[in-house]
Short mmCIF file of C-alpha atoms in Angstrom, two decimals:
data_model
loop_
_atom_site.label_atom_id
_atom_site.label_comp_id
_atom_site.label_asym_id
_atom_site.label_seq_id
_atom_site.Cartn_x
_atom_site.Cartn_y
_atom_site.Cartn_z
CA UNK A 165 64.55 129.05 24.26
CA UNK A 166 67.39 128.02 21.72
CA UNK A 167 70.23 130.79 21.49
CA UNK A 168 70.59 132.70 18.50
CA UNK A 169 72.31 130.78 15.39
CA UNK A 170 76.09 132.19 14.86
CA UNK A 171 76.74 134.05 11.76
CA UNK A 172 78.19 131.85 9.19
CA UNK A 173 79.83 134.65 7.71
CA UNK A 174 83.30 134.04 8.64
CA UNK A 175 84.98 136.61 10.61
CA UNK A 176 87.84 138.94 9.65
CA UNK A 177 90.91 139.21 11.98
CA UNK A 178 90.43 143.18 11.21
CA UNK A 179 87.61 142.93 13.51
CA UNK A 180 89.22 142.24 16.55
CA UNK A 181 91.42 144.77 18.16
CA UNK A 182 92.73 142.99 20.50
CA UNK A 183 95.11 139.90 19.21
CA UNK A 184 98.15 137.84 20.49
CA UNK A 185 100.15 135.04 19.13
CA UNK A 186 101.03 131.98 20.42
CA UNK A 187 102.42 128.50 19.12
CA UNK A 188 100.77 125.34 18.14
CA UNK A 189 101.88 122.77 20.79
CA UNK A 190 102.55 119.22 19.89
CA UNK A 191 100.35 118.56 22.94
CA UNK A 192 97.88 120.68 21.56
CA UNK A 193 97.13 117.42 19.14
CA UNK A 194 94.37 114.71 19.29
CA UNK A 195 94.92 111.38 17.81
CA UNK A 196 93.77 112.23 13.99
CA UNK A 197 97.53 114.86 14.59
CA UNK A 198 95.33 118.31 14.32
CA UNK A 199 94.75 120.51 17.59
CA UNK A 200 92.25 118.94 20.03
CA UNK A 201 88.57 121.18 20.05
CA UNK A 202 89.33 121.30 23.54
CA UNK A 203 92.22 122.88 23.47
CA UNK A 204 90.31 125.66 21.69
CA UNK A 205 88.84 126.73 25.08
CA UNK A 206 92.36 127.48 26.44
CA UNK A 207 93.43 129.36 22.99
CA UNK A 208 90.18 131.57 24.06
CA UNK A 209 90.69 131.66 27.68
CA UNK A 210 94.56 133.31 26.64
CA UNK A 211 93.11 135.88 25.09
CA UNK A 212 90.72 137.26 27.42
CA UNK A 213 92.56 136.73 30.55
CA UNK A 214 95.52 138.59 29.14
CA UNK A 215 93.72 141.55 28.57
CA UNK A 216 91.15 141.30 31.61
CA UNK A 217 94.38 141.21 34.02
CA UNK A 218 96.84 143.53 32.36
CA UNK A 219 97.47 145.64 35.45
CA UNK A 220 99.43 147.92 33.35
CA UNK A 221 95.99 148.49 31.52
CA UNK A 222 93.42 148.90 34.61
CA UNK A 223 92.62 147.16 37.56
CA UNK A 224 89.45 146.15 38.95
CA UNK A 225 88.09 147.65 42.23
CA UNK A 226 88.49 145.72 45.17
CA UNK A 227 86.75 142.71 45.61
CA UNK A 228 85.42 142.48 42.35
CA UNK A 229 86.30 139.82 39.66
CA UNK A 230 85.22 138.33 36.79
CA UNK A 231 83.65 134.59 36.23
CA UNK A 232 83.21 132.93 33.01
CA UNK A 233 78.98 131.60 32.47
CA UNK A 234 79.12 131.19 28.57
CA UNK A 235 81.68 130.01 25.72
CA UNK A 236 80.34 129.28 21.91
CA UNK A 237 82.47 127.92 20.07
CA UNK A 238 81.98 127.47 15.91
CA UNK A 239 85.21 125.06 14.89
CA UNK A 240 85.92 126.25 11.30
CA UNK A 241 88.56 124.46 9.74
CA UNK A 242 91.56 121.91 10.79
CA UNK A 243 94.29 123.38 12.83
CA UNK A 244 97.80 121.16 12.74
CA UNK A 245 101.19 121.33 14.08
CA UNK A 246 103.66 122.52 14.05
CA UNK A 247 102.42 126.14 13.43
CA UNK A 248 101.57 129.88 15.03
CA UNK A 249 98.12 130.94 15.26
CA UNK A 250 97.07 134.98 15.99
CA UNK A 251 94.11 135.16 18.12
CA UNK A 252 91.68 138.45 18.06
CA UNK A 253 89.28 139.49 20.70
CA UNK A 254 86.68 142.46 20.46
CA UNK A 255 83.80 143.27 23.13
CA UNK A 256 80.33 142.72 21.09
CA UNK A 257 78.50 143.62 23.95
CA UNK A 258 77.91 145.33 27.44
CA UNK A 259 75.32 143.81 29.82
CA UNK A 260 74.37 145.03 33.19
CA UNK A 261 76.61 142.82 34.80
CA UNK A 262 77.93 141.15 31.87
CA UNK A 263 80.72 141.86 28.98
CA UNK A 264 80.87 139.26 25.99
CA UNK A 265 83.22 139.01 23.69
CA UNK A 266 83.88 137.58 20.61
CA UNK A 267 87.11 135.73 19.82
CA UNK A 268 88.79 134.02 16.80
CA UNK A 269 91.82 132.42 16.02
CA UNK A 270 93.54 132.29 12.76
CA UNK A 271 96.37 130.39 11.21
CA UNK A 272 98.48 131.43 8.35
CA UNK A 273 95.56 134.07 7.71
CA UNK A 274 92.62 131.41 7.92
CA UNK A 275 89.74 131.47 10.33
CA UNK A 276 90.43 128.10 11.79
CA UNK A 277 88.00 128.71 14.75
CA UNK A 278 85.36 131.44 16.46
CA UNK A 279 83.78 131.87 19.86
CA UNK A 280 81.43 134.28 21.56
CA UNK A 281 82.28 134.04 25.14
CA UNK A 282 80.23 135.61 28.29
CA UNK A 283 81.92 136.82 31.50
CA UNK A 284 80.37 138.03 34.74
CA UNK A 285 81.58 140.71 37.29
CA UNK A 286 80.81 139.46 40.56
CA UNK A 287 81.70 140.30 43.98
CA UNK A 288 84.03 138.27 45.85
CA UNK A 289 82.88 137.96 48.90
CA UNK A 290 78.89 137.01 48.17
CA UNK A 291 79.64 135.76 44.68
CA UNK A 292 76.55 137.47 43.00
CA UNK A 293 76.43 139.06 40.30
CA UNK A 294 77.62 142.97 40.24
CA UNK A 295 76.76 145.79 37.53
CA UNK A 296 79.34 146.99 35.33
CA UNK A 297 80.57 150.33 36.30
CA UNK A 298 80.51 153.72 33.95
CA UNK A 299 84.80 153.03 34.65
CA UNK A 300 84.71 150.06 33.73
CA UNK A 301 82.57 150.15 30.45
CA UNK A 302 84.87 152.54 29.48
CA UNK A 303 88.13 150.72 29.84
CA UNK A 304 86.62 148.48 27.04
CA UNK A 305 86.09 150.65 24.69
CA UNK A 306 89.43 150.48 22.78
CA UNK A 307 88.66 146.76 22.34
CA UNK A 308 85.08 147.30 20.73
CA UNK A 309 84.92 144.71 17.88
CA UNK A 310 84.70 145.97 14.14
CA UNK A 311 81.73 145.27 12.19
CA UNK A 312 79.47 144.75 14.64
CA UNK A 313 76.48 147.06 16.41
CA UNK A 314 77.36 147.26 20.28
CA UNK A 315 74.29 147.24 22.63
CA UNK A 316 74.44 147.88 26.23
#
C-alpha cells in the first residue's frame, strides 16, 4: 500500500508551536553551494530531540525511550548560505505506541522544506514497542499542530 500523498498546500510557520533557530552552516552545503537534502534530516532531528529531552519539560519513565521508524520529507525550495532558518514542530498525531509529528523549516519567512516524522516509545530493555501513556499524551498537548484534525 502506497502512503498517503503530502498536502501540497504549503505549511504556515503559525502552525507549529514548537520552533527553534539555528544557522546555516557552510558545511551544511553540497557542491551546487545550497544546503545538502541530507542535511535536512539533522535540521528535523534538532527539533524533535530538543523538545523530546528537555528534562526541564518532563521526563520519560524509566526504561522507556523513543526510536525514530519514519521521516517524509517534501524539499520545497533552495536553501543557501550563509543564513538562519526557524524550524517549527507540532504533534499531528497520537498512535498507540506512536507520536508523529510534523516539522518545517523556514528561511527568511519561506517554507524551504517539510517533514512528517514517526517516533516509537519502546522499552529499553526488550526493545518492543510500548503504548503511550494517558501522562504522556498529555505532555504533548501544548505542542498540538495548528490547522490540522488530531486523531489518536
Amino acid at each position: 500500500m502506497n502512503a498517503p500523498a503530502p498536502s501540497d498546500q504549503t505549511p504556515r510557520l503559525e502552525d507549529f508551536p514548537y520552533r527553534l533557530t539555528d544557522n546555516v552552516r557552510f558545511a551544511d552545503l553540497d557542491p551546487n553551494g545550497h544546503v545538502n537534502n541530507a542535511v535536512y534530516a539533522t535540521y528535523f532531528e534538532t527539533g524533535r530531540v530538543t523538545l523530546m529531552k528537555d528534562r526541564s519539560y518532563w521526563q520519560l519513565p524509566e526504561g522507556l525511550t523513543w526510536i525514530m521508524v519514519r521521516l517524509d520529507t517534501h524539499f520545497r525550495a533552495e536553501l543557501h548560505w550563509p543564513g538562519t532558518i526557524e524550524m517549527g514542530l507540532g504533534v499531528a498525531k497520537f498512535g498507540r505506541t506512536s507520536v508523529t509529528f510534523d516539522q518545517v523549516v523556514f528561511s527568511q519567512g519561506r517554507c524551504v522544506a517539510s517533514a512528517q516524522s514517526v517516533t516509537v516509545l519502546i522499552d529499553q530493555a526488550t526493545r518492543k514497542p510500548t503504548p503511550l501513556t494517558p501522562e504522556i499524551i498529555a505532555k504533548f498537548q501544548p505542542w498540538l499542530r495548528g490547522g490540522v484534525v488530531h486523531s489518536s
